[in-house]
Backbone as JSON, one array per atom type, in Angstrom:
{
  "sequence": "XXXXXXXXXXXXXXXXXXXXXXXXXXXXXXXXXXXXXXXXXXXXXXXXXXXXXXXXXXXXXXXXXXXXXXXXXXXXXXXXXXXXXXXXXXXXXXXXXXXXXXXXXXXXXXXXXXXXXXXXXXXXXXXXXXXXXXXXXXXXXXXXXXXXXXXXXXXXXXXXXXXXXXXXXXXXXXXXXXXXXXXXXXXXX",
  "N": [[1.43, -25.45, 83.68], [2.86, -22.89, 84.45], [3.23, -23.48, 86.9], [5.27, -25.29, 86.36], [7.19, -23.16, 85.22], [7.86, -21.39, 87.58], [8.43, -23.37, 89.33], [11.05, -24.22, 88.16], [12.53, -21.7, 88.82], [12.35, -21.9, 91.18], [14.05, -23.96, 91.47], [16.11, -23.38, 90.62], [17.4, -21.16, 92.3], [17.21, -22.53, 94.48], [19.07, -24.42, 94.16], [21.74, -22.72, 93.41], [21.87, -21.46, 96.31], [22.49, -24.01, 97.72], [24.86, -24.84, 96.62], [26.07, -22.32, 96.64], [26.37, -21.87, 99.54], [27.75, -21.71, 103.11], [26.54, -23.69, 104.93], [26.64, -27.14, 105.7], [24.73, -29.14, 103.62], [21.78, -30.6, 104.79], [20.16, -33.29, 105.09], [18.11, -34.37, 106.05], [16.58, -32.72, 106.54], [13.71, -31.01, 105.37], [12.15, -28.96, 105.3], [13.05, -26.49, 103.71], [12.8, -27.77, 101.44], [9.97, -28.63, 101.15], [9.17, -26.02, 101.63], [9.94, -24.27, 99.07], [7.99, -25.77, 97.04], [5.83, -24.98, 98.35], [5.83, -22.56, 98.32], [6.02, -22.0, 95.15], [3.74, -23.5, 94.1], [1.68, -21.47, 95.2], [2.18, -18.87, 94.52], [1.89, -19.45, 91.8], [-1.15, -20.25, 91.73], [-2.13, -18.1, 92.52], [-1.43, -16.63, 90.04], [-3.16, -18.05, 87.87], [-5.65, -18.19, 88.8], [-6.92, -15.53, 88.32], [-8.63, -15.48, 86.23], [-10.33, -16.99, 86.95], [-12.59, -15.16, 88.42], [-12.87, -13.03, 86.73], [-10.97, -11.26, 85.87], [-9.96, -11.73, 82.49], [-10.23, -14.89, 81.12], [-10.77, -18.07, 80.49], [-10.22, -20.76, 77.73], [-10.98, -22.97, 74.98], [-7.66, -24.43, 73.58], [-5.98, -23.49, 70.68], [-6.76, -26.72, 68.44], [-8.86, -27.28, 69.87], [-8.21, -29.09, 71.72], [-7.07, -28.82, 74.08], [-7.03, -26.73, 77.2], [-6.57, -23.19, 77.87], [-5.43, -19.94, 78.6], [-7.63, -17.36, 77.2], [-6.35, -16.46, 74.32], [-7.02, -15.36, 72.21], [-8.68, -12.67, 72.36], [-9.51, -9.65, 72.27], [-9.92, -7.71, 73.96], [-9.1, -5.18, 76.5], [-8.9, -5.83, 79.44], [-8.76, -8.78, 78.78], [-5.65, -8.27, 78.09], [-4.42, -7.03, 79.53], [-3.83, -8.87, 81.58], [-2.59, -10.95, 79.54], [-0.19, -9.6, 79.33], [0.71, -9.68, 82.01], [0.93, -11.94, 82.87], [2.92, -12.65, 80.81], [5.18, -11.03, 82.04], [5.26, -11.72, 84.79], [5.01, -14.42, 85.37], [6.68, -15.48, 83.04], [8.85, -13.25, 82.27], [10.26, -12.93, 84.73], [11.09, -15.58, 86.33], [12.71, -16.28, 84.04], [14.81, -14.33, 84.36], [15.22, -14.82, 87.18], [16.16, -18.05, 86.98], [18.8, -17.13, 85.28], [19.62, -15.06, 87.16], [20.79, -16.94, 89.19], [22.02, -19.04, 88.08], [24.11, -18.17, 87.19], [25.77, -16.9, 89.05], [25.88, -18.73, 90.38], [27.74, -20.27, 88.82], [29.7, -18.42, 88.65], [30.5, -18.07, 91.37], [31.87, -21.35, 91.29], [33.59, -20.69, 89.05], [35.33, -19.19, 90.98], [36.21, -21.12, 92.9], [37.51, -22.71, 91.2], [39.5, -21.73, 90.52], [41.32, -21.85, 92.7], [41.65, -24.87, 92.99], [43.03, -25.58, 90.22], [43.07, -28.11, 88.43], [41.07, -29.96, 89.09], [38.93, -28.08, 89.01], [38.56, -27.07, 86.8], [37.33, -29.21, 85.04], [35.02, -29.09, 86.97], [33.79, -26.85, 86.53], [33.25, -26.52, 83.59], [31.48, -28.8, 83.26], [29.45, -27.7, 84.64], [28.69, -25.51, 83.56], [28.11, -26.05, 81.35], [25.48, -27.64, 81.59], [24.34, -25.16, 82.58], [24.11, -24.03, 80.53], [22.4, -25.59, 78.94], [20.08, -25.88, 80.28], [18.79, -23.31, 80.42], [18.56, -22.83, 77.54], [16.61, -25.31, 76.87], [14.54, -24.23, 78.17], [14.13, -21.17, 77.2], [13.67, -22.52, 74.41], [11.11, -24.19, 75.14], [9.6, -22.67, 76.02], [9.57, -19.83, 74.87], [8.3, -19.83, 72.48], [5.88, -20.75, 73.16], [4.9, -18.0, 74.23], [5.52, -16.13, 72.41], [3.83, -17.19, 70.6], [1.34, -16.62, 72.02], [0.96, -14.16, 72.74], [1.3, -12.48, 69.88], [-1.25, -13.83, 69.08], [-2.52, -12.04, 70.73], [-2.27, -9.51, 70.29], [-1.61, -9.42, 67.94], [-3.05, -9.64, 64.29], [-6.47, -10.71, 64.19], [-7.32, -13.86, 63.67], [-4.5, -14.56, 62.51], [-2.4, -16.36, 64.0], [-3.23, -19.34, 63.56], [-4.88, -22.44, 64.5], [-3.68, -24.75, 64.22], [-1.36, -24.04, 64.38], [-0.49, -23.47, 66.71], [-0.44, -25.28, 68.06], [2.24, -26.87, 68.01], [3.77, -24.57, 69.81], [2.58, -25.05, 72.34], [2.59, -27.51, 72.9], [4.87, -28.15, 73.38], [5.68, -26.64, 75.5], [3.98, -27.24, 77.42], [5.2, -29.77, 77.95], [7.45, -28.88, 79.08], [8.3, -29.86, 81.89], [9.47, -32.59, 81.54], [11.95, -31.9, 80.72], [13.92, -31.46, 82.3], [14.73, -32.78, 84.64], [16.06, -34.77, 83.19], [17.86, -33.31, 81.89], [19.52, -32.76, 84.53], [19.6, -35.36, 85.46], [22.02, -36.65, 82.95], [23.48, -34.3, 83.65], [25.07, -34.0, 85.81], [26.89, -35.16, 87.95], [26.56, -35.57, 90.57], [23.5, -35.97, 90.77]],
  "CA": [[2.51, -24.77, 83.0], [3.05, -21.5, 85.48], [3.38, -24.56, 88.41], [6.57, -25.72, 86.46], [8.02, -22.48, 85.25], [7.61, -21.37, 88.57], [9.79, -24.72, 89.75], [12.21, -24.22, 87.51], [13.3, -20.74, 89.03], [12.62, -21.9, 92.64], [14.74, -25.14, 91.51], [17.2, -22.63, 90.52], [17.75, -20.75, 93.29], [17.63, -23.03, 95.71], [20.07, -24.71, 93.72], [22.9, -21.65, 94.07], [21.82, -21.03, 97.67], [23.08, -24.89, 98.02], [25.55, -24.9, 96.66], [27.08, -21.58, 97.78], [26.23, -21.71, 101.29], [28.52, -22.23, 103.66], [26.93, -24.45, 105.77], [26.13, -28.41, 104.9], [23.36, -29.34, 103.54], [21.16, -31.3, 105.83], [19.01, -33.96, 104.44], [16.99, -34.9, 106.92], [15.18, -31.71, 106.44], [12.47, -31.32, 104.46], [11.68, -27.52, 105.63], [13.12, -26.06, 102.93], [12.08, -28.32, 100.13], [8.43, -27.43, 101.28], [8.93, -24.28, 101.43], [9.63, -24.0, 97.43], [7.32, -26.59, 96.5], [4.05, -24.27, 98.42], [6.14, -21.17, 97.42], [5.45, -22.72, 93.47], [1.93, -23.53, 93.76], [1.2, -20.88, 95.75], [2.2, -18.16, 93.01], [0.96, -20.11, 90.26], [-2.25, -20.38, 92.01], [-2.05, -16.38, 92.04], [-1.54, -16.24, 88.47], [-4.17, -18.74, 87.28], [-7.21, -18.17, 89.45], [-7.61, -14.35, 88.4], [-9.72, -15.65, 84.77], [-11.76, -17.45, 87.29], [-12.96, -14.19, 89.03], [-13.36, -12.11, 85.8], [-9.81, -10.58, 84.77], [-9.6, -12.4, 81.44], [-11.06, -15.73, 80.82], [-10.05, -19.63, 80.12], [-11.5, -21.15, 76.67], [-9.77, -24.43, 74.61], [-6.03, -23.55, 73.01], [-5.49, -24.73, 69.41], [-7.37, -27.19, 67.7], [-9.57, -27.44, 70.96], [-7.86, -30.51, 72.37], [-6.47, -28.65, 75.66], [-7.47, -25.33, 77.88], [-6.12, -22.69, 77.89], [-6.22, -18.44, 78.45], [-7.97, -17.41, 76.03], [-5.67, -15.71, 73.93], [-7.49, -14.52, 71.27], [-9.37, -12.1, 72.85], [-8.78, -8.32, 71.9], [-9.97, -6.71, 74.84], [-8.31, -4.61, 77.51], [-8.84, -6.81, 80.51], [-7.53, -9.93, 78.66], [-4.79, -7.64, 77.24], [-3.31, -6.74, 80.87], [-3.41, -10.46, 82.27], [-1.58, -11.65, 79.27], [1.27, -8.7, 80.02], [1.07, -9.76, 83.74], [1.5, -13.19, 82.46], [3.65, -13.02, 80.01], [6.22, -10.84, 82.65], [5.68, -12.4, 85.92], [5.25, -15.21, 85.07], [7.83, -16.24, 81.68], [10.37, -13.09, 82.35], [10.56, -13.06, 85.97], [11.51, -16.69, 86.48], [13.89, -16.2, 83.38], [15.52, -13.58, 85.16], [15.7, -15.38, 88.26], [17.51, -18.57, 86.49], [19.99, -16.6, 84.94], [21.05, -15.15, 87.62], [21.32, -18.09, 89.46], [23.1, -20.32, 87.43], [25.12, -17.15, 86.92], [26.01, -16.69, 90.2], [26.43, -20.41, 90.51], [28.9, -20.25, 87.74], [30.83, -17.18, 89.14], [31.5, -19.0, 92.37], [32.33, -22.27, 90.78], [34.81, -20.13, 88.81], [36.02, -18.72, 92.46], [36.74, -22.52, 93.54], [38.57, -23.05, 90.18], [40.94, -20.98, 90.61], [42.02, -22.17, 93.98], [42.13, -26.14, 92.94], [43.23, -25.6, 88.92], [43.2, -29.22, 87.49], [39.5, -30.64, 89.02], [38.04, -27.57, 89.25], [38.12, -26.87, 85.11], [36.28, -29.99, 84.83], [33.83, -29.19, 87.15], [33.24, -25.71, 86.14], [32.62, -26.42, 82.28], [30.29, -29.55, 83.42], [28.28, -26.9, 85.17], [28.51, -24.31, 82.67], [27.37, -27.05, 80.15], [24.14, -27.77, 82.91], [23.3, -23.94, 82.98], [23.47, -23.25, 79.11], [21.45, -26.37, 78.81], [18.93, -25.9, 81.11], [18.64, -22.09, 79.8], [18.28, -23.25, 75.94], [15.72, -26.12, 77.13], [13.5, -23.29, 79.03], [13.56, -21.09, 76.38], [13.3, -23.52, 73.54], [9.75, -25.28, 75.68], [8.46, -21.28, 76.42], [9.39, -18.54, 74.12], [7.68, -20.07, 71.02], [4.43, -20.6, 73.23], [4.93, -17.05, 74.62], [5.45, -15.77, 71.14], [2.11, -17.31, 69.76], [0.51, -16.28, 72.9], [1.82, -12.43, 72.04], [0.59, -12.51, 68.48], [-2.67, -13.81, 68.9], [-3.32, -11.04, 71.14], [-2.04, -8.32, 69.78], [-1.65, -9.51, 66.33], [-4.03, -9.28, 63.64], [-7.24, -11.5, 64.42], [-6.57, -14.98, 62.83], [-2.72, -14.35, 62.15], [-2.24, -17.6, 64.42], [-3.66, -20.62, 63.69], [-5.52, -23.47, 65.68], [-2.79, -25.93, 64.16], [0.4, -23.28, 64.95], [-0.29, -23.39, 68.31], [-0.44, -26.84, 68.73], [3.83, -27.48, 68.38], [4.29, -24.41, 71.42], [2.0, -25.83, 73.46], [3.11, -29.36, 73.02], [6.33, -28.14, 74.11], [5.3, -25.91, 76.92], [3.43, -28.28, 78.61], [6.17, -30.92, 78.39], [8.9, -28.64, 79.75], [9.01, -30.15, 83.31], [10.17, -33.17, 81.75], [13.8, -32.13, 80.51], [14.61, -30.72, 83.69], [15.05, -34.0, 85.37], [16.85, -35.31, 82.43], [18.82, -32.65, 81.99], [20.63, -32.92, 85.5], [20.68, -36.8, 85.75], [23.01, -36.61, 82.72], [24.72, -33.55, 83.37], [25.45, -33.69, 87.11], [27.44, -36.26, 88.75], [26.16, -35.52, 91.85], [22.56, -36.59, 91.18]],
  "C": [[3.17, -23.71, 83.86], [3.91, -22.23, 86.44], [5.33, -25.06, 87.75], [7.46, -24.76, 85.79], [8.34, -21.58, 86.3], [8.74, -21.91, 89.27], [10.75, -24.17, 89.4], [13.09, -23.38, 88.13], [13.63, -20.81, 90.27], [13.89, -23.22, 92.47], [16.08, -24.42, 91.11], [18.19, -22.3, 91.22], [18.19, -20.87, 94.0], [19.02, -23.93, 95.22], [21.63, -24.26, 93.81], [22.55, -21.18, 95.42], [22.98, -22.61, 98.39], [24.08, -24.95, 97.74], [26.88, -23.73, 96.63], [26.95, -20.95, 98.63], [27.6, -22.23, 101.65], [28.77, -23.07, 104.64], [26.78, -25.81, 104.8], [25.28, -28.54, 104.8], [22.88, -30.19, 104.67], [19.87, -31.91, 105.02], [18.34, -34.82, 104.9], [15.99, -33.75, 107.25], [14.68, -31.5, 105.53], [12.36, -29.65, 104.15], [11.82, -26.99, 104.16], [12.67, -26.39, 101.07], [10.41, -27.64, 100.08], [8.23, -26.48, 101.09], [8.8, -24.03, 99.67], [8.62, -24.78, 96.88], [5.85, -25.25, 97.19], [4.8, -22.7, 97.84], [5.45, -21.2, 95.9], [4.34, -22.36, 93.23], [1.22, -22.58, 94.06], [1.01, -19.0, 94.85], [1.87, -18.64, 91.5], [-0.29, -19.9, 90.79], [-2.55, -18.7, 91.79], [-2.25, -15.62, 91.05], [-2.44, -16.73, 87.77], [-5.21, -18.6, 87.96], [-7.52, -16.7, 88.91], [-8.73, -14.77, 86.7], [-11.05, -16.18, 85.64], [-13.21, -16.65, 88.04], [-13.3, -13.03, 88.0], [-12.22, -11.41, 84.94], [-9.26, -11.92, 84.05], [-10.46, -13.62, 81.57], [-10.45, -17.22, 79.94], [-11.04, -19.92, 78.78], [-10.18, -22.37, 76.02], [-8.87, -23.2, 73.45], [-6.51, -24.2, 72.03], [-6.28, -25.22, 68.93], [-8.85, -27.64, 68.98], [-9.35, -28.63, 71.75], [-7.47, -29.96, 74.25], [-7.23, -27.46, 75.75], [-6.51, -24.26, 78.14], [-6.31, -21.17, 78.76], [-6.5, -17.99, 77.3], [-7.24, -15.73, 75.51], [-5.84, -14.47, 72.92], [-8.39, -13.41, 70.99], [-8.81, -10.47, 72.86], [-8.95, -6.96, 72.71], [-9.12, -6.14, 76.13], [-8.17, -5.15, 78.8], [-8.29, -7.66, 80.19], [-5.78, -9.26, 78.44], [-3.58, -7.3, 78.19], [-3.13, -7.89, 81.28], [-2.76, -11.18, 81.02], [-0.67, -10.71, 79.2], [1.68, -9.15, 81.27], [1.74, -10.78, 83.48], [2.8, -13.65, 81.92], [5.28, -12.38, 81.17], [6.4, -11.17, 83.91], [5.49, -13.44, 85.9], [6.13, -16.43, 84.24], [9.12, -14.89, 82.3], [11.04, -13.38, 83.78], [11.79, -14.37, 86.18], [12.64, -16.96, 85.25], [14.83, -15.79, 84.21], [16.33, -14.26, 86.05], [16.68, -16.8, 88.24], [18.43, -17.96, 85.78], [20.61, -16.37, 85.54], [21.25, -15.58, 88.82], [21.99, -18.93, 89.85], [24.2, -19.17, 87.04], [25.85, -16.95, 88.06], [26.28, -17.36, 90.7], [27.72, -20.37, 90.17], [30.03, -19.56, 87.95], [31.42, -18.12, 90.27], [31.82, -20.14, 92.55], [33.79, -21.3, 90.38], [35.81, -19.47, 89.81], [36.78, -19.91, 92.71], [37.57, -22.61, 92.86], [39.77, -22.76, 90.37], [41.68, -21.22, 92.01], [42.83, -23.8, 93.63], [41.98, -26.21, 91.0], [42.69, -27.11, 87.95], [41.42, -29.58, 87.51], [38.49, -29.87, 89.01], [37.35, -26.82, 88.06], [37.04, -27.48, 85.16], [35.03, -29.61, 85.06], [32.74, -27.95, 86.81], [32.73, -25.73, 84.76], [31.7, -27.57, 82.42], [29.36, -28.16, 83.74], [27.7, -25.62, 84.19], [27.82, -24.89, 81.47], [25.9, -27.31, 80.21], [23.94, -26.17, 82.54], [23.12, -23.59, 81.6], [22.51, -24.15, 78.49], [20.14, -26.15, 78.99], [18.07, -24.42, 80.63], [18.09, -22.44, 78.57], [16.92, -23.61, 76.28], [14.36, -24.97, 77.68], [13.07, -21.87, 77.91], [13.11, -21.3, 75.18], [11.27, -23.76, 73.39], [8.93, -23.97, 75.87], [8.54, -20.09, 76.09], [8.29, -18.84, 72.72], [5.85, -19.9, 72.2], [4.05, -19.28, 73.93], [4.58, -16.13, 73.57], [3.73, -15.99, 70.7], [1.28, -16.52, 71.07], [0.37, -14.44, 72.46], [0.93, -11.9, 70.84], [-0.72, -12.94, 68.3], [-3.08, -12.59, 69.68], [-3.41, -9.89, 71.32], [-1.49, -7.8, 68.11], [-3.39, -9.46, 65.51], [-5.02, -10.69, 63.54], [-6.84, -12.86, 63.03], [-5.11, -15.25, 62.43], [-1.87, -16.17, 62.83], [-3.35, -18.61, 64.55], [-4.27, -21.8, 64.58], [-3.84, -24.45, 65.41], [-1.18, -25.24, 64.34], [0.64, -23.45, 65.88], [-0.15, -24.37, 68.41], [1.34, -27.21, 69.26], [3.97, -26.61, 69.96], [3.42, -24.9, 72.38], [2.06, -27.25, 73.54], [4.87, -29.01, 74.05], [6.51, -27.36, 75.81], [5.17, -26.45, 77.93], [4.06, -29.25, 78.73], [7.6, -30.54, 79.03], [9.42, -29.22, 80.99], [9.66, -31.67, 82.87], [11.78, -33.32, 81.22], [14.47, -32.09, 81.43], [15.57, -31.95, 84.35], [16.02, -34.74, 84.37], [17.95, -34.79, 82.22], [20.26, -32.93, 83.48], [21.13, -34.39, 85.86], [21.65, -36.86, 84.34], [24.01, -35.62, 82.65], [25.44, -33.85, 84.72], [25.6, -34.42, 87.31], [27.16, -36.4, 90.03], [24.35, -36.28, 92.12], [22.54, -38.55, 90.68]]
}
């Protein structure tokens, strides 16, 4: 989960670096793909190994079908790793797609205004792509942020084994809109 909200923001980024650079892309290099792909794992790995060392602690989510952090836990050590969690991990990478695809969007709207007729089009496709992709992200990870929140600073039992189950169904399936999302929004992929 971390590994693909993580993606998402490096898939962001690199996304408005591409497309407003000024040189050409080059796709016979790899370099930079790598680079975000161990960037990813490499801060996820950061964020998920500290339960295995003692701050906080993994136990099953929900009805006990999957693993989780264990959320329900009311002490002061779990209490800071799901704050760490919940802001470098969920706002951070918000942050960082917003502004983005914001920043995308601005200098799309720069181009527009130079070539009027094709450059509407391509600016409300893209603007269509970033409020999408935005919705979809927090749609798949505020609800399991939320329950996460409330079990562990709400009132013991308040969330459910069977509540949790929908955000974490959705959580853990966020990496696959992504890809869906841009093969039908983007004409380019």
């Amino acid at each position: 989960g971390i590994v693909s909200l993580i993606s998402l923001a490096v898939l962001s980024y690199e996304r408005y670096c591409t497309m407003t650079g000024t040189t050409k892309a080059d796709t016979t290099n790899y370099r930079k793909t790598w680079t975000g792909i161990v960037l990813s794992w490499t801060y996820s790995l950061a964020w998920t190994a500290p339960p295995l060392f003692g701050w906080s602690s993994y136990g099953p989510e929900g009805p006990g079908t999957t693993c989780s952090v264990n959320w329900h836990s009311k002490d002061a050590n779990n209490a800071s790793y799901i704050v760490c969690l919940f802001v470098f991990c969920l706002v951070i990478p918000f942050v960082i797609i917003v502004y983005s695809y914001g920043r995308l969007l601005c200098a799309v709207r720069q181009v527009s205004g130079i070539n009027k007729g094709m450059g509407r089009n391509r600016e409300r496709r893209i603007l269509i792509m970033v409020v999408v992709m935005v919705i979809c992200f927090l749609l798949c990870w505020l609800p399991y942020a939320t329950v996460a929140l409330i079990a562990t600073f709400g009132k013991p039992g308040l969330i459910t084994p069977a509540a949790s189950i929908i955000p974490s169904i959705l959580a853990k399936s966020s990496t696959v809109y992504n890809p869906i999302i841009y093969i039908f929004l983007n004409k380019q992929v």
